[in-house]
Coordinates of C-alpha atoms in Angstrom, one line a residue:
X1213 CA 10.9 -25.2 11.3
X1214 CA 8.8 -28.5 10.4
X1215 CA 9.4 -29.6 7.1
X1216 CA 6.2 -28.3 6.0
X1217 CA 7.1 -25.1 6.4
X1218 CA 10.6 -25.5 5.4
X1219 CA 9.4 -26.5 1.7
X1220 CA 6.5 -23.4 1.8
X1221 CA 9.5 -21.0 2.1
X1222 CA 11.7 -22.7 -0.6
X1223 CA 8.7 -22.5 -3.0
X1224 CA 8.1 -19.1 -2.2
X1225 CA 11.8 -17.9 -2.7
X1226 CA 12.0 -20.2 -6.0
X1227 CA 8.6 -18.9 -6.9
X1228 CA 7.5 -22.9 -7.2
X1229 CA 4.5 -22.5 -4.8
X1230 CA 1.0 -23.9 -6.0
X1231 CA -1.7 -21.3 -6.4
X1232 CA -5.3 -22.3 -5.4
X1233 CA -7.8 -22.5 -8.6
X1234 CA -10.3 -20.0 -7.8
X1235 CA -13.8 -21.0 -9.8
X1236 CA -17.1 -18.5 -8.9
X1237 CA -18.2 -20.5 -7.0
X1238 CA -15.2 -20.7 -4.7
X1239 CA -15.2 -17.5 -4.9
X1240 CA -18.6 -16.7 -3.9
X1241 CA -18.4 -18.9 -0.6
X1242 CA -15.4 -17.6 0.2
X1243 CA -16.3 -14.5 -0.1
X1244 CA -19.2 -15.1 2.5
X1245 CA -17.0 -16.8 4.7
X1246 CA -14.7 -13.6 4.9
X1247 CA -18.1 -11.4 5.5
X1248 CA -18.7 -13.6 8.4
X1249 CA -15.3 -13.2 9.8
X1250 CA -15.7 -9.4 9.1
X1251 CA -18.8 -9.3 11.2
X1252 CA -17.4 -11.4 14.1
X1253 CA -14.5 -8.7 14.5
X1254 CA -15.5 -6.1 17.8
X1255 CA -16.5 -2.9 16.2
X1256 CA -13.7 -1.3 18.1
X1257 CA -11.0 -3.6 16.4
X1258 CA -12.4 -2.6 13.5
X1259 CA -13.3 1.1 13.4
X1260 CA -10.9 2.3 10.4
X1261 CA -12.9 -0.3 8.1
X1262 CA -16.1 0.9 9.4
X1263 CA -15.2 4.7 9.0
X1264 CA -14.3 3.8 5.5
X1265 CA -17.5 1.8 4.8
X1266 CA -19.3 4.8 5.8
X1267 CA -17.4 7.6 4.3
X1268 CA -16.5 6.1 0.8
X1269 CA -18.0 2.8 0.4
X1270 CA -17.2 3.3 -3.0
X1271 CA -13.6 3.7 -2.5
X1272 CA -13.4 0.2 -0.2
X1273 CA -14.7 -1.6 -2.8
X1274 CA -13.0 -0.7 -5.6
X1275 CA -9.4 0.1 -3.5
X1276 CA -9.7 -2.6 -0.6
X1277 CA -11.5 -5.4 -2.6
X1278 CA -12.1 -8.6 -0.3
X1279 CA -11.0 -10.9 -3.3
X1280 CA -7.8 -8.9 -3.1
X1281 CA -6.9 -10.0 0.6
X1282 CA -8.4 -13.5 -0.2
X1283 CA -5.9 -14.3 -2.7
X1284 CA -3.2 -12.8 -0.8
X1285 CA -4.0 -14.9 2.1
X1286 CA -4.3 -18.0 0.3
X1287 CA -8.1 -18.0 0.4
X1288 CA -8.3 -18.0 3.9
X1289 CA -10.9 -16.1 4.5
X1290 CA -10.2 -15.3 8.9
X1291 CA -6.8 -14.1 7.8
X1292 CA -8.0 -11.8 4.8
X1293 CA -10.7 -10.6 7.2
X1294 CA -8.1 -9.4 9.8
X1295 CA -5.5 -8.3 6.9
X1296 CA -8.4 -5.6 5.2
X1297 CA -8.7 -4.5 8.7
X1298 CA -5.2 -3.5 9.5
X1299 CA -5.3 -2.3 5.8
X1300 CA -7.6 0.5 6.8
X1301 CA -6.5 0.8 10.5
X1302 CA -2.6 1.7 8.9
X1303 CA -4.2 3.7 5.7
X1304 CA -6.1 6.3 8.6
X1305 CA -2.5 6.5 10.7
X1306 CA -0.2 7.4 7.4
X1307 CA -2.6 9.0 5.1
X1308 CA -4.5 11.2 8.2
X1309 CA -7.3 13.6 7.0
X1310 CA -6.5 12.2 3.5
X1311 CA -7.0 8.2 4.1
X1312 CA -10.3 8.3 2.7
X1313 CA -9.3 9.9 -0.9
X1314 CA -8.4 8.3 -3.9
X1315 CA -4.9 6.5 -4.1
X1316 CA -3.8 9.4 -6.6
X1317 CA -1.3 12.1 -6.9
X1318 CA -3.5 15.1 -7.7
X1319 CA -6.5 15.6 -4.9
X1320 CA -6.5 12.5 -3.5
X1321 CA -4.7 10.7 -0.5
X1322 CA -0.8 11.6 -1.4
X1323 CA 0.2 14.5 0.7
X1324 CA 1.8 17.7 -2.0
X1325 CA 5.8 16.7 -0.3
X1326 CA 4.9 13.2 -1.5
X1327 CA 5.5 13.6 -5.0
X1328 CA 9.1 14.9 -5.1
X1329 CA 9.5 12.0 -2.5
X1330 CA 8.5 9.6 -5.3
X1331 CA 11.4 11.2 -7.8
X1332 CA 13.6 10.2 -5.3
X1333 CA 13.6 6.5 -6.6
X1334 CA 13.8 4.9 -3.3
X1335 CA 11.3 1.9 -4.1
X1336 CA 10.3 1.5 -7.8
X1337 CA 8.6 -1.5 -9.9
X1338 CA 10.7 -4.0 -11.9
X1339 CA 9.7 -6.2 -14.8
X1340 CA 8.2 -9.4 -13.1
X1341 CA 10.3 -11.8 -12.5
X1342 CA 10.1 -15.9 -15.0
X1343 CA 6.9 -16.6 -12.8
X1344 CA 5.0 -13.7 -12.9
X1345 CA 5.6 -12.1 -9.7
X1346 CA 5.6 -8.4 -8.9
X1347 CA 8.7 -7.4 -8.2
X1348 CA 10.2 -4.1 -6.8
X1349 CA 13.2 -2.2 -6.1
X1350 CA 13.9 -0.8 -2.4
X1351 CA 17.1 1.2 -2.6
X1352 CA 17.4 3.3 0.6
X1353 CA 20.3 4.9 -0.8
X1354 CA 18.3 7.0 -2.6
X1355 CA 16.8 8.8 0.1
X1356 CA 17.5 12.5 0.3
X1357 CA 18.6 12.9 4.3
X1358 CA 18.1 16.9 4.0
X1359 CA 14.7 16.3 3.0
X1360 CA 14.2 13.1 5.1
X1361 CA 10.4 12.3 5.9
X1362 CA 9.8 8.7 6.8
X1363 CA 6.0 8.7 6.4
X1364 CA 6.5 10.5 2.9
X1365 CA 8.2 7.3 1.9
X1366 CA 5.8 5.0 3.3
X1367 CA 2.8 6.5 1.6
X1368 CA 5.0 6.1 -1.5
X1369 CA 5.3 2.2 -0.8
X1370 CA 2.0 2.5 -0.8
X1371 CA 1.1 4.6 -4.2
X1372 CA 3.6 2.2 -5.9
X1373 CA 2.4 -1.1 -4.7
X1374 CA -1.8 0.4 -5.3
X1375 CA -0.4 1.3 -8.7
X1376 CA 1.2 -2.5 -9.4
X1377 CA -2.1 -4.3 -7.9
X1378 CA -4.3 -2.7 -10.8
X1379 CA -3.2 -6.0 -12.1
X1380 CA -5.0 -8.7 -9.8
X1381 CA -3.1 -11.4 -10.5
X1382 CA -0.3 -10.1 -8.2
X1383 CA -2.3 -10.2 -5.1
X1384 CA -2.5 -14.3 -5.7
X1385 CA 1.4 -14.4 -7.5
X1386 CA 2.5 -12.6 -4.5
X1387 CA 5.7 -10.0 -4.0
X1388 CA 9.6 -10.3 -4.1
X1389 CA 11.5 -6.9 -3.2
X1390 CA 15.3 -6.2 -3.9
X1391 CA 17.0 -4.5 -1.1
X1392 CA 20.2 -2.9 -2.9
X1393 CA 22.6 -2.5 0.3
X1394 CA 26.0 -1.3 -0.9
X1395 CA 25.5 2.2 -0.6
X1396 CA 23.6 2.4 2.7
X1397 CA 24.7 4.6 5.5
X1398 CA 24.2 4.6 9.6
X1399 CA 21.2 7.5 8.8
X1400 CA 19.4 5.8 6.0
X1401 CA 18.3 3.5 9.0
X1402 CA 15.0 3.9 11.0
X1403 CA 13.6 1.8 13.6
X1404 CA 10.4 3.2 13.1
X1405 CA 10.6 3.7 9.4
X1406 CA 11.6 -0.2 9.7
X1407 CA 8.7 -1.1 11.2
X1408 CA 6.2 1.0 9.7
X1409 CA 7.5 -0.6 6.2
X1410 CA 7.5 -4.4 6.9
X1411 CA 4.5 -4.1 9.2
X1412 CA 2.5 -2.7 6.5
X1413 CA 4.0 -5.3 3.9
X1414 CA 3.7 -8.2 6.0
X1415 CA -0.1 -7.6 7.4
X1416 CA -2.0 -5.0 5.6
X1417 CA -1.5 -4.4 2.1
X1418 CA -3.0 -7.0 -0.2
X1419 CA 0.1 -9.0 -1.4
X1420 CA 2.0 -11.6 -0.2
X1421 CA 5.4 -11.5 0.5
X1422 CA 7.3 -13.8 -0.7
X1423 CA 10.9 -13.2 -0.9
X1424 CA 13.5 -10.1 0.0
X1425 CA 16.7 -10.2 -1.7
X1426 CA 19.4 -8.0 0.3
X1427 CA 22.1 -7.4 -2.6
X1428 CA 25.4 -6.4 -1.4
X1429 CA 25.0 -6.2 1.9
X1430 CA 27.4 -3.6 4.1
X1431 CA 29.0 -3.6 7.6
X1432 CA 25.9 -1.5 8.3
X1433 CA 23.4 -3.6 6.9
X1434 CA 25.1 -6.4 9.1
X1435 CA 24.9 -4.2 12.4
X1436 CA 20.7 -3.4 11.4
X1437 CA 19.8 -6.5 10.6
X1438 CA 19.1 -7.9 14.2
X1439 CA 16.8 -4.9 14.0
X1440 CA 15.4 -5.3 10.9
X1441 CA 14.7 -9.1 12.4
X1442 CA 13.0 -8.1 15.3
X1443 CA 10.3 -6.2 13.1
X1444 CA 9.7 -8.5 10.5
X1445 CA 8.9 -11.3 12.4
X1446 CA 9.6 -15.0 11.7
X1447 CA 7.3 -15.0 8.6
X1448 CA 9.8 -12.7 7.1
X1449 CA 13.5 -13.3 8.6
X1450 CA 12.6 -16.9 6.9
X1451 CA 12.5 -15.3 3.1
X1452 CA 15.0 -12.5 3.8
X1453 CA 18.2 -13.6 1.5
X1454 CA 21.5 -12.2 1.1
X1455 CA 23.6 -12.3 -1.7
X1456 CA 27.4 -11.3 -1.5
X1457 CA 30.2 -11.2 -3.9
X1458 CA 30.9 -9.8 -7.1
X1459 CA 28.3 -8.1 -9.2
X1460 CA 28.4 -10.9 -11.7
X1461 CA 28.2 -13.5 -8.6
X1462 CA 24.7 -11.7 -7.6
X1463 CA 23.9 -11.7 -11.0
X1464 CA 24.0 -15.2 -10.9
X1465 CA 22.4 -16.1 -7.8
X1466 CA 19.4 -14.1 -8.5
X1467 CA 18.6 -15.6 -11.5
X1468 CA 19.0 -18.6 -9.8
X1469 CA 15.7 -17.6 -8.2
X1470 CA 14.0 -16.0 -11.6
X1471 CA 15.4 -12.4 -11.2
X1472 CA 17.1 -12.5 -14.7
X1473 CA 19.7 -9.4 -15.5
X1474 CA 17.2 -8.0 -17.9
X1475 CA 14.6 -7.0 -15.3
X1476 CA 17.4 -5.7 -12.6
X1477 CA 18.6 -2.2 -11.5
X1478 CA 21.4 -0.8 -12.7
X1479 CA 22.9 -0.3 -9.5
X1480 CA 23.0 -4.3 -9.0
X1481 CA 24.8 -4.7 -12.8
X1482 CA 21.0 -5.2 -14.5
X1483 CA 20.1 -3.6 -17.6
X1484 CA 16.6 -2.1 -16.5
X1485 CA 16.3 1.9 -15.6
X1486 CA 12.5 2.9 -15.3
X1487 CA 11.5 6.2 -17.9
X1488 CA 12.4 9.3 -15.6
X1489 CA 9.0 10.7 -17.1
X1490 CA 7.1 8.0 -15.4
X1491 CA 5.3 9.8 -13.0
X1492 CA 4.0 12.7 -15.2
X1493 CA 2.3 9.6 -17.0
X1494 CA 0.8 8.4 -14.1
X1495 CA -1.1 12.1 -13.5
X1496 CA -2.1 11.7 -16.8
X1497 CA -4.0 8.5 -16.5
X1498 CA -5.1 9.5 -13.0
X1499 CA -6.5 12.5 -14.7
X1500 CA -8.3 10.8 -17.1
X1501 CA -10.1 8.0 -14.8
X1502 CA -11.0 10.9 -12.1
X1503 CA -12.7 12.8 -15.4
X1504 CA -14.6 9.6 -16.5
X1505 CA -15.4 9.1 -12.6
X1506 CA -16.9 12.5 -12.5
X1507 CA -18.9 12.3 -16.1
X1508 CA -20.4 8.2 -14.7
X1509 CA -21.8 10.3 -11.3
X1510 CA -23.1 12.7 -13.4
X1511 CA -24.8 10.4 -15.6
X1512 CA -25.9 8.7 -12.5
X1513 CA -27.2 11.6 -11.1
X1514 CA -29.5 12.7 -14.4
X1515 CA -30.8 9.3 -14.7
X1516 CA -31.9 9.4 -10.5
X1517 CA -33.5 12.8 -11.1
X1518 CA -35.5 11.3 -14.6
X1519 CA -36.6 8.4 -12.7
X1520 CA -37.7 10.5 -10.1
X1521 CA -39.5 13.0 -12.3
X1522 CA -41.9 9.8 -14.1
X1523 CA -42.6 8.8 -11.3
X1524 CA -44.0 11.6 -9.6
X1525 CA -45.8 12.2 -13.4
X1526 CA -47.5 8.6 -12.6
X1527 CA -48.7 9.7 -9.3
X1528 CA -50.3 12.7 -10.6
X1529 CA -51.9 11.2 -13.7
X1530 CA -53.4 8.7 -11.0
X1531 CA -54.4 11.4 -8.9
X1532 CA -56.1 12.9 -11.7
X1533 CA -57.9 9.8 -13.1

């Protein structure tokens, strides 16, 4: 490592790193630049974004919105370009027939087995941590091996970190996960559910990673993680940190790196358990946006047909005269 890089990974573990200040009119030329770079991409590198563009326009903008994979690519706009097209290229491949729906639970891109997957409370979202990043919980304990189903869990990755990018501001602050080991087992392990997760953390979704705390690690964990390695990728195995000991010794070294007791598990000695009703919340809301989305097309739709109808009462009146 140069020590360029070596100081870019301390500041993203310590959350010290220096965000870009993003004016409109940064924006705006950046935004171009990124269009550019969209349109030098082959159509055939880039079909899942065009399929989308075409199918639900709507849905890329308001789900896949450049400014998004700008800020979590540190405004450069060849990278963002290439990350919002594996975005859509890994949204087709785990959401199928559904990728072009809404990110919701009730008709919309999560598949009817997804939901109980989400009660499981493999991955869940934690308070942020002092600097304002999102922060998450990935417990793999918590996985249900009767009911295994590995792309289940990734499309809950997915709902949950959608759901924690309604606030922007994560998308530039970036993303530390919690790996809570101490429970894991040879079969909570997947090679392909391995690589399926980090690949879609590391180069599609619209965050940037910036840390992974591995709490507790086992002699399992120890035995996977030249696996676990080989799929992140250097990017990664460079933030991936371990923390042994006591519970009050991993207590302390997280704070060390802003993850204070308040906003941690349970399971790691922290004081924070997420409402068990959570997710019948969520359906709520979702509810309530896809009923306003619904009335605004309508609206739309009278307003097209009044428009339509003066006009063709101008033509006639000039006909007439």
């Amino acid at each position: 490592m140069t020590d360029a890089e070596r100081e870019e990974v301390r500041n993203d573990l310590y959350g010290t790193h220096k965000e870009l200040e993003e004016t409109d009119q940064l924006r705006e030329v950046l935004l171009q630049e990124m269009q550019q770079a969209l349109d030098e991409i082959q159509d055939d590198e880039k079909s899942g974004y065009l399929e989308a563009c075409q199918i639900c326009p709507e849905l890329v903008r308001t789900e896949s919105a450049p400014i998004r994979f700008l800020r979590s690519e540190n405004y450069q706009p060849e990278r963002a370009a290439r990350r919002l097209v594996k975005y859509w290229d890994y949204r087709k491949q785990g959401f199928q027939d559904r990728a072009f729906l809404c990110m919701r639970l009730e008709n919309g891109a999560m598949f009817p087995e997804d939901e109980s997957t989400l009660k499981w409370g493999h991955t869940e979202i934690l308070p942020d941590d002092k600097n304002g990043r999102l922060v998450l919980s990935h417990d793999r304990s918590n996985f249900k091996l009767d009911e295994m189903n590995h792309p289940s869990v990734i499309r809950c990755v997915w709902y949950i970190i959608h759901m924690a990018l309604e606030n922007g501001e994560y998308c530039r602050r970036g993303l530390v996960v919690i790996v809570p080991s101490h429970n894991t087992v040879p079969q909570h392990f997947s090679r392909k559910y391995i690589k399926m997760l980090w690949t879609s953390i590391r180069d599609c979704l619209p965050v940037r990673l910036r840390a992974i705390h591995a709490c507790h690690p086992t002699v399992v964990t120890d035995l996977m993680f030249p696996v676990i390695k080989q799929v992140m990728g250097m990017e990664l195995r460079r933030r991936w940190y371990r923390h042994c000991g006591s519970k009050t010794e991993v207590l302390r070294t997280l704070s060390e790196y802003g993850l204070e007791e308040e906003g941690l598990p349970k399971v790691l000695g922290g004081c924070f358990a997420r409402s068990s009703s959570w997710i019948d919340e969520r359906r709520t809301l979702e509810r309530a946006r896809a009923k306003e989305q619904v009335q605004e097309e309508s609206r739309v739709v009278k307003e097209d047909i009044a428009a339509d109808g003066a006009k063709e009462g101008v033509v006639v009146q000039q006909q007439e005269g």
